[in-house]
XYZ file of C-alpha atoms in Angstrom:
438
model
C -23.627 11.347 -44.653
C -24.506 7.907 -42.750
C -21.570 6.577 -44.522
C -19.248 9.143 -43.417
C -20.327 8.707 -39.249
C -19.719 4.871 -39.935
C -16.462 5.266 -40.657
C -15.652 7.811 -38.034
C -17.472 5.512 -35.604
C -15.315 2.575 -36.855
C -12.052 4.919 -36.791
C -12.871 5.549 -33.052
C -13.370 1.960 -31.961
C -10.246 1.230 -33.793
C -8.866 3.402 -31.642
C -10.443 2.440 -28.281
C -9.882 -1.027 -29.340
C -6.024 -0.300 -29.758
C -5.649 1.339 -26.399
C -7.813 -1.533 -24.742
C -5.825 -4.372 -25.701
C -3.707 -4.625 -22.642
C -7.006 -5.216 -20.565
C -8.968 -8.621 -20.758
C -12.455 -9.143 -20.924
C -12.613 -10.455 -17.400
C -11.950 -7.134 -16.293
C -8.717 -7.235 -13.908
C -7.850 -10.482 -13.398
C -4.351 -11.458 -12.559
C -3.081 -13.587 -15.626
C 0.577 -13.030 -14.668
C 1.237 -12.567 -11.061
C 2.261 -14.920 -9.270
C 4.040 -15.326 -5.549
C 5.657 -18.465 -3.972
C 4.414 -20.653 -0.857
C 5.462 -23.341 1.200
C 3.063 -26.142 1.606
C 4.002 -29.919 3.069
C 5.264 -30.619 -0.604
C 7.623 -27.608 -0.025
C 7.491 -24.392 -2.491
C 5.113 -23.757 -5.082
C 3.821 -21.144 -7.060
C 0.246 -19.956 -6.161
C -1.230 -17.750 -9.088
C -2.690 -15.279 -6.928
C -2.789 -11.329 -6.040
C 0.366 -9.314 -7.329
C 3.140 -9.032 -4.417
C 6.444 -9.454 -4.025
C 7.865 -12.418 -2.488
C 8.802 -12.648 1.327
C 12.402 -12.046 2.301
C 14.205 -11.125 5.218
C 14.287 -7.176 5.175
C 17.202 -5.935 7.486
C 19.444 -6.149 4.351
C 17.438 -3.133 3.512
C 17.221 -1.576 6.676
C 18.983 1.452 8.227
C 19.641 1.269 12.089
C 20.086 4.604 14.703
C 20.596 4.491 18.303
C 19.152 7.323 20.471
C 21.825 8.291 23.026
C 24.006 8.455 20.167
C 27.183 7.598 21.858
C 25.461 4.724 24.206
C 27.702 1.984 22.159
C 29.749 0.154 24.842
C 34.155 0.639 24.198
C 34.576 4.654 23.950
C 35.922 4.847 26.501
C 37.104 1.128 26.905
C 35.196 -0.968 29.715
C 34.993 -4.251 31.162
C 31.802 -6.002 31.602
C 30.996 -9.133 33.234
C 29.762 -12.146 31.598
C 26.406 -13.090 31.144
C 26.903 -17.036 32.799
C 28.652 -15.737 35.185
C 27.785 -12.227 36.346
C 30.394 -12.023 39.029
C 32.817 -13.049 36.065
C 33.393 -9.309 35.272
C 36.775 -9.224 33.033
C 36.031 -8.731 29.212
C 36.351 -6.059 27.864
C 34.853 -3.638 24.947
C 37.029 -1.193 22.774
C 35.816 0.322 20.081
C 39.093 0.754 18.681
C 39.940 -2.800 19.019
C 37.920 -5.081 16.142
C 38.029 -8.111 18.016
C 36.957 -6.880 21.417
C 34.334 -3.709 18.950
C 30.771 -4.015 19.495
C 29.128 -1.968 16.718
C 25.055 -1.451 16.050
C 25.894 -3.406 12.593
C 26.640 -6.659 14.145
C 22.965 -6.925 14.848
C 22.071 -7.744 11.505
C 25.491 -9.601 10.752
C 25.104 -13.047 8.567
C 26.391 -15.140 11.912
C 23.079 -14.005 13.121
C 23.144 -15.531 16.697
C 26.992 -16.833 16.872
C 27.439 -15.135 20.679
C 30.947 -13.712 19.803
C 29.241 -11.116 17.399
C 26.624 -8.792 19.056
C 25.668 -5.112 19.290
C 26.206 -4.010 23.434
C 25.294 -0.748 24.980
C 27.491 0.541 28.049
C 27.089 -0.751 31.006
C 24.846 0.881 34.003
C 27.537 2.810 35.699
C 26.006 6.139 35.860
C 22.795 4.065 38.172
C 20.623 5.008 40.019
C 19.958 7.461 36.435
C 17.683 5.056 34.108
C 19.783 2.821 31.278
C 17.415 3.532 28.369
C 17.961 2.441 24.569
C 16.318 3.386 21.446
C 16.635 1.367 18.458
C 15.019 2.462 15.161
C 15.132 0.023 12.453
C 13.906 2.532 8.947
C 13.973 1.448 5.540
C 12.095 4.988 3.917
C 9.473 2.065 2.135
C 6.106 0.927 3.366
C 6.296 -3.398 4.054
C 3.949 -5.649 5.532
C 5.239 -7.967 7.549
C 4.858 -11.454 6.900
C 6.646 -13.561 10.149
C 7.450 -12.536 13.695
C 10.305 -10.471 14.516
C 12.515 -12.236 16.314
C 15.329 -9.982 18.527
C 17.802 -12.420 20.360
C 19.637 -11.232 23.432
C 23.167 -11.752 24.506
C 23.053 -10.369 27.537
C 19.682 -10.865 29.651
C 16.335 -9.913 28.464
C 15.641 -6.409 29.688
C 13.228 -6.378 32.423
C 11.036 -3.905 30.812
C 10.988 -2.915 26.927
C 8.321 -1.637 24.423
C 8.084 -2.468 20.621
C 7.023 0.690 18.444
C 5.658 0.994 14.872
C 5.542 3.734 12.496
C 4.044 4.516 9.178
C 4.217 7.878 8.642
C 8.457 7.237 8.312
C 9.208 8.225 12.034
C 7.192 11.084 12.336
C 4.477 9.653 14.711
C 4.502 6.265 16.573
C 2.289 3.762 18.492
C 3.268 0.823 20.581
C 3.312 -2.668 19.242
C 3.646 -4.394 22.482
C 4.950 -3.821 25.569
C 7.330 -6.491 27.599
C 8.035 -6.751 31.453
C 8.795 -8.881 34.294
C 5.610 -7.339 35.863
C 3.442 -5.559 33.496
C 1.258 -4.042 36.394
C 4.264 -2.111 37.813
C 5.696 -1.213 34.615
C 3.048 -0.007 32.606
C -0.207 -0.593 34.453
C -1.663 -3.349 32.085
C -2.525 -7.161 33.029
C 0.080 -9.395 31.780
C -1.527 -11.391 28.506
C -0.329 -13.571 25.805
C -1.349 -13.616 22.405
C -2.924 -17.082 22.805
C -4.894 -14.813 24.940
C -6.399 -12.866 22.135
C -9.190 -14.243 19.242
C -9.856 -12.847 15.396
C -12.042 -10.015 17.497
C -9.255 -8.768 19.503
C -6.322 -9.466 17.141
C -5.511 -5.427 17.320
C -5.452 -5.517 20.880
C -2.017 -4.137 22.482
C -0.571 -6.776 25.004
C 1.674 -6.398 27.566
C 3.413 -9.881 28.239
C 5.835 -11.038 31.118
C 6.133 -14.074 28.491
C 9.956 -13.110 27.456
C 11.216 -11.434 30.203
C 12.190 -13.549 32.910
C 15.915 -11.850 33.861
C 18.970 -13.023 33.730
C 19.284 -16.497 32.431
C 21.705 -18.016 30.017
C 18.864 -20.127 28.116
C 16.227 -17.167 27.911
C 18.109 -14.805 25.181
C 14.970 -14.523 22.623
C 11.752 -12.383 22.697
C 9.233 -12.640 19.704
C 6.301 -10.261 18.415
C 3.674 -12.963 17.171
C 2.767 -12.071 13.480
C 2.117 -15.771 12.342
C -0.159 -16.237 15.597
C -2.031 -13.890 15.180
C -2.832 -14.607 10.806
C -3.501 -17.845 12.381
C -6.807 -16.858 13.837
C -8.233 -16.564 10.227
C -5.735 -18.673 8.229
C -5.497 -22.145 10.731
C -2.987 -23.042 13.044
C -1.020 -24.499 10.028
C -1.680 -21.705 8.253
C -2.995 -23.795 5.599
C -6.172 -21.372 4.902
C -4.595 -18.548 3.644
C -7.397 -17.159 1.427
C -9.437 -16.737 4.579
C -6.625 -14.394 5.760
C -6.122 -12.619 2.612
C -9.690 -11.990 2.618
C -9.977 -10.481 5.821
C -6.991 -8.130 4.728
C -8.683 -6.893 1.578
C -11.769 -6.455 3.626
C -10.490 -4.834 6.718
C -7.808 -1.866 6.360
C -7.164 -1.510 10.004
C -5.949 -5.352 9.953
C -4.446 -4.009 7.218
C -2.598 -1.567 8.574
C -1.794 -3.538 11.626
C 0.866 -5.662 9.779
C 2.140 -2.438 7.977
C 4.992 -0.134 9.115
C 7.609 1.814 7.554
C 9.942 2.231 10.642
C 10.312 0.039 14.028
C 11.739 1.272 17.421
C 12.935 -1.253 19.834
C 12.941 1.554 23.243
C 14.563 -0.755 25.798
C 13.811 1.017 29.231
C 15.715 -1.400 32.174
C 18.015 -3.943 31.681
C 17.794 -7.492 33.363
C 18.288 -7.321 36.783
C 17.381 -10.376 38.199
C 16.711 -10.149 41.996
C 15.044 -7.353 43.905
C 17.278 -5.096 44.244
C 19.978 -3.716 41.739
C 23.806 -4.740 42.938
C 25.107 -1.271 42.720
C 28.902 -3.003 43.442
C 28.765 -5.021 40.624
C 27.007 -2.509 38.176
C 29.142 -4.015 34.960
C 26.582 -6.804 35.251
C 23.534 -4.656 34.445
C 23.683 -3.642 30.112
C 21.849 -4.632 26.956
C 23.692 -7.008 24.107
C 21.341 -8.055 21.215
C 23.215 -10.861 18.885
C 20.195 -10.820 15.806
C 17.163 -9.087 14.979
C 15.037 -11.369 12.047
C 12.224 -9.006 10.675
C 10.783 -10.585 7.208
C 8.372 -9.047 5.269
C 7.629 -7.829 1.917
C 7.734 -3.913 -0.318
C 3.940 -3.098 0.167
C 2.825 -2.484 -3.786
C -0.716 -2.580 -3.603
C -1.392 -5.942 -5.125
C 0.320 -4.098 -8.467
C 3.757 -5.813 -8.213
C 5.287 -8.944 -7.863
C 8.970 -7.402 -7.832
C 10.684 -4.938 -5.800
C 14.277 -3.705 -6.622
C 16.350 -2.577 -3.997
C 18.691 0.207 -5.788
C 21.198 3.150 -4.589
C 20.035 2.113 -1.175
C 16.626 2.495 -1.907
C 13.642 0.126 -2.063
C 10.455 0.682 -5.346
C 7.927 -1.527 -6.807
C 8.074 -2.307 -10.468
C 4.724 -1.041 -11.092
C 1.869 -2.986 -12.965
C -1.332 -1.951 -14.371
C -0.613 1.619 -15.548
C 0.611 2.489 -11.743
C 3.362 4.551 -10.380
C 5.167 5.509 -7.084
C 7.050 3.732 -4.782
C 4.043 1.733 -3.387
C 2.248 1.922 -6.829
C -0.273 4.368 -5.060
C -1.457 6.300 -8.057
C -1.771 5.753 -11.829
C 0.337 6.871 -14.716
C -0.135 9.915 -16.683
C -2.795 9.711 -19.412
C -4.275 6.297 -17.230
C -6.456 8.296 -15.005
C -9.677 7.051 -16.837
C -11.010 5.709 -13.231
C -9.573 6.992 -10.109
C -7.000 4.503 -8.701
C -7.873 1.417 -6.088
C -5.478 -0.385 -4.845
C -5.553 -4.773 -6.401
C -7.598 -6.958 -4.137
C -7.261 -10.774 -2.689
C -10.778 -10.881 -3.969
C -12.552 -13.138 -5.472
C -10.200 -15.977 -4.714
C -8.242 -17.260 -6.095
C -6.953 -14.815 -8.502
C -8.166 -11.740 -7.043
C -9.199 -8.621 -8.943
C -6.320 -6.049 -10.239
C -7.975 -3.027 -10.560
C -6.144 -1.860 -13.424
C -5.710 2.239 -14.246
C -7.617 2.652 -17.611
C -6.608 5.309 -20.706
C -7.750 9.229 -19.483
C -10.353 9.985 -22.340
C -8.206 12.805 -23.546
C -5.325 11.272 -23.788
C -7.084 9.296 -26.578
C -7.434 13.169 -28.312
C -7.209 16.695 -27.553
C -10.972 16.914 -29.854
C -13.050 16.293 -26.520
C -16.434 17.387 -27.580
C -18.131 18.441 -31.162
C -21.365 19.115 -32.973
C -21.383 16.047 -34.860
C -19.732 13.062 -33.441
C -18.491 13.052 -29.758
C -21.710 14.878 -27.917
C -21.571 16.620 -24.405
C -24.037 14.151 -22.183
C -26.913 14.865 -20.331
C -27.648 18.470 -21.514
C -23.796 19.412 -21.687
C -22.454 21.986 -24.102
C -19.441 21.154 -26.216
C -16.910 24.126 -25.426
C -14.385 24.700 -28.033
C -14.375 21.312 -28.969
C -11.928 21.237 -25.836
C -14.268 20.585 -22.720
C -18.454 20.168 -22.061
C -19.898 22.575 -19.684
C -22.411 20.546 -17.788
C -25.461 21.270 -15.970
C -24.951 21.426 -12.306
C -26.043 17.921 -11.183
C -23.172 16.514 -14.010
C -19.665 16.421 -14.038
C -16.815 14.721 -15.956
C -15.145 15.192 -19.060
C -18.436 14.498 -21.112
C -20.765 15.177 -18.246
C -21.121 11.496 -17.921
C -21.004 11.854 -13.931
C -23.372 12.645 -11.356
C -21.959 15.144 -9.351
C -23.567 13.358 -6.144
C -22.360 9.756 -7.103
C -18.432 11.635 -6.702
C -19.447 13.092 -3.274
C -21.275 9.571 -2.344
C -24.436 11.139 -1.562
C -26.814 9.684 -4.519
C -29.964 8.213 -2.590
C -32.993 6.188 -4.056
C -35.006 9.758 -3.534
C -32.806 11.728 -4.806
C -34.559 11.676 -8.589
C -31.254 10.708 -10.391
C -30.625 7.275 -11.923
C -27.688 5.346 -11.280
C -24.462 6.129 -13.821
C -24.670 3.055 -16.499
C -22.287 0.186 -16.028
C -20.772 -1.855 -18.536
C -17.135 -3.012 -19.381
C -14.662 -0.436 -19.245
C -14.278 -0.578 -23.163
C -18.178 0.100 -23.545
C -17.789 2.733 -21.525
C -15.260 4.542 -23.121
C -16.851 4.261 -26.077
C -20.279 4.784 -24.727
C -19.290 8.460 -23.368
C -16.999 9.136 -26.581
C -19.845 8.721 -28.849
C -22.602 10.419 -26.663
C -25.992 10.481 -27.893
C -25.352 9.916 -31.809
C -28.868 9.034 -33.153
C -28.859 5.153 -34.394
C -27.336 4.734 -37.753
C -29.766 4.185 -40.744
C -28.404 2.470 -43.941
């Protein structure tokens, strides 16, 4: 008889030990991931947290204006120059390539050569507001990982607010707001990031930094990403386990550098003096040259690659994940519920890998003489334990108020045992088998 559970106990750890393998002993540990850097000696690999590598992610975007039709050159117009705004003979036509200023030639590879730029029409239905929205969607969750950068070829508008989303469009909140005078525009104090500290690093800013009219050398305005990581990572940015730290730690920092959608709304266009020329209202439009946004596929610490296919962007999914942000584990690997990787401890981080469901190790769940029910459980058809009230899981192996977070120190139940994950699959396979006697 004793002979007969050995074997079936060695048959089972076989078995555990076979659907184990993939997982070390130092339980989650990246051993593979790996993401590039730039230091003073230039790129290197840093063995780190699984996520893809930065990259510049309007070749994945998809770009829609809101009027429609508010694309300057249908019908043809003339528009004065930007150097000289009394200079007021070029023209746009849509129909015309060379003289065509499409929403595409914002993200075009001459990025900021002036002779290629997106331009709205001109102001000629003022004193009615000139207002612009730009959405920039690319139907993925990415954090961003440098400031966005939009460059202006005509002047920077005098007032403008930066959106986010991350619900895909549905719901939005501002970013930052911009303004010649951010007490008239939007009742805020004007601030600048340098303005801000690691305390107030969520804070939304108005700033009169990048809007100061109609210049020739003032085309660019910038939302500060890298300023702001450097209030945990360094000025250099030379600390940057400090920073990941404080992401794994704190989701709303998280979240912060997180969108799945932009929305440039551009609400007045440069004006420059006082009082708007209404005779020379061909002055008075918005022309934006480049828009840099660089980021990376959020995966969840599970993947190092995204692939961008039929116009769509998904993480390769590691450790027994799946969806397109790795958000949930596999089929059968729903031994644990799923947590995203972490940052932590550095360096290598931790990668919270979805174990094997019990069942999917066998459809016998429970019997009379090998695989018990747990704490006072009865084994149902060999199929499933009914537990006592205060237990759950598939063996009973759970308190009930550990799931709902509610165990206390007086609440007269123990703490679930710990162990590695292996253990513990084969701890709540076995069940209570009395000790072996040879």
């Amino acid at each position: 008889m004793y002979l007969s559970r050995f074997l079936s106990i060695h048959a089972l750890w076989v078995t555990v030990s076979s659907v184990m393998q993939p997982y070390p002993l130092v339980w989650g540990h990246y051993d593979v991931c790996k993401t590039q850097i730039y230091t003073e000696e230039g790129k290197v690999w840093d063995y780190m947290a699984c996520q893809p590598e930065s990259t510049d992610m309007t070749k994945y975007l998809k770009v829609k204006l809101d009027p429609p039709d508010i694309t300057c050159g249908d019908p043809p117009e003339t528009f004065c120059a930007m150097g000289n705004p009394y200079m007021c003979n070029n023209e746009c036509d849509a129909s015309t390539p060379e003289l065509a200023h499409p929403p595409e030639l914002m993200f075009d590879f001459e990025g900021r050569h002036p002779s290629t730029f997106w331009q709205s029409a001109t102001w000629k239905e003022y004193p009615k507001p000139l207002q612009v929205n730009i959405t920039l969607s690319w139907s993925k969750t990415i954090e961003l990982t440098d400031n966005i950068v939009i460059t202006f070829e005509s002047g920077r508008p005098d007032q403008m607010i930066l959106e986010k989303s991350l619900d895909y469009g549905r719901t939005w909140q501002p970013y930052q707001y911009y303004a010649t005078d951010c007490l008239d525009a939007f009742h805020m104090d004007p601030k600048s990031v340098k303005d801000l500290s690691q305390h107030t690093v969520l804070e939304i800013i108005c700033t009169e930094e990048y809007s100061t009219g109609y210049m020739t050398n003032s085309k660019i305005i910038h939302f500060e990403i890298k300023d702001r990581f450097a209030f945990f990572a360094g000025p250099w940015l030379r600390n940057m386990a400090s920073l990941y730290g404080q992401l794994d730690t704190t989701k709303k920092l998280r979240d912060f550098f997180t969108v799945t959608d932009l929305r440039i709304r551009l609400l007045r266009p440069a004006v420059g003096e006082i009082f708007v020329d209404e005779l020379h209202l061909a002055r008075y439009f918005y022309a934006i040259s480049d828009i840099k946004v660089h980021g990376r596929c959020k995966c969840n610490l599970h993947a190092t690659v995204c692939v961008y296919d039929n116009s769509k962007l998904t993480c390769e999914c590691e450790h027994n994940t799946t969806g397109p942000d790795c958000g949930k584990c596999k089929k059968n690997y729903q031994g644990r519920p799923w947590s995203p990787g972490s940052y932590l401890p550095i360096p290598k981080g931790t990668a919270n890998t979805c174990i094997p469901s019990i069942s999917s190790i066998g459809t016998n769940v429970c019997d009379n003489e090998l695989l018990h029910c747990q704490n006072g459980g009865t084994c149902h058809n060999n199929v499933r334990c009914l537990c006592p009230a205060a237990y759950t899981g598939i063996l009973c192996e759970k308190l009930r108020c550990e799931e709902a977070g509610s165990c206390g120190s007086d609440s007269g139940q123990g703490a679930a045992p710990r162990g590695s994950p292996a253990l513990l699959l084969l701890t709540a396979l076995l069940g209570t088998a009395s000790p072996l006697v040879f």
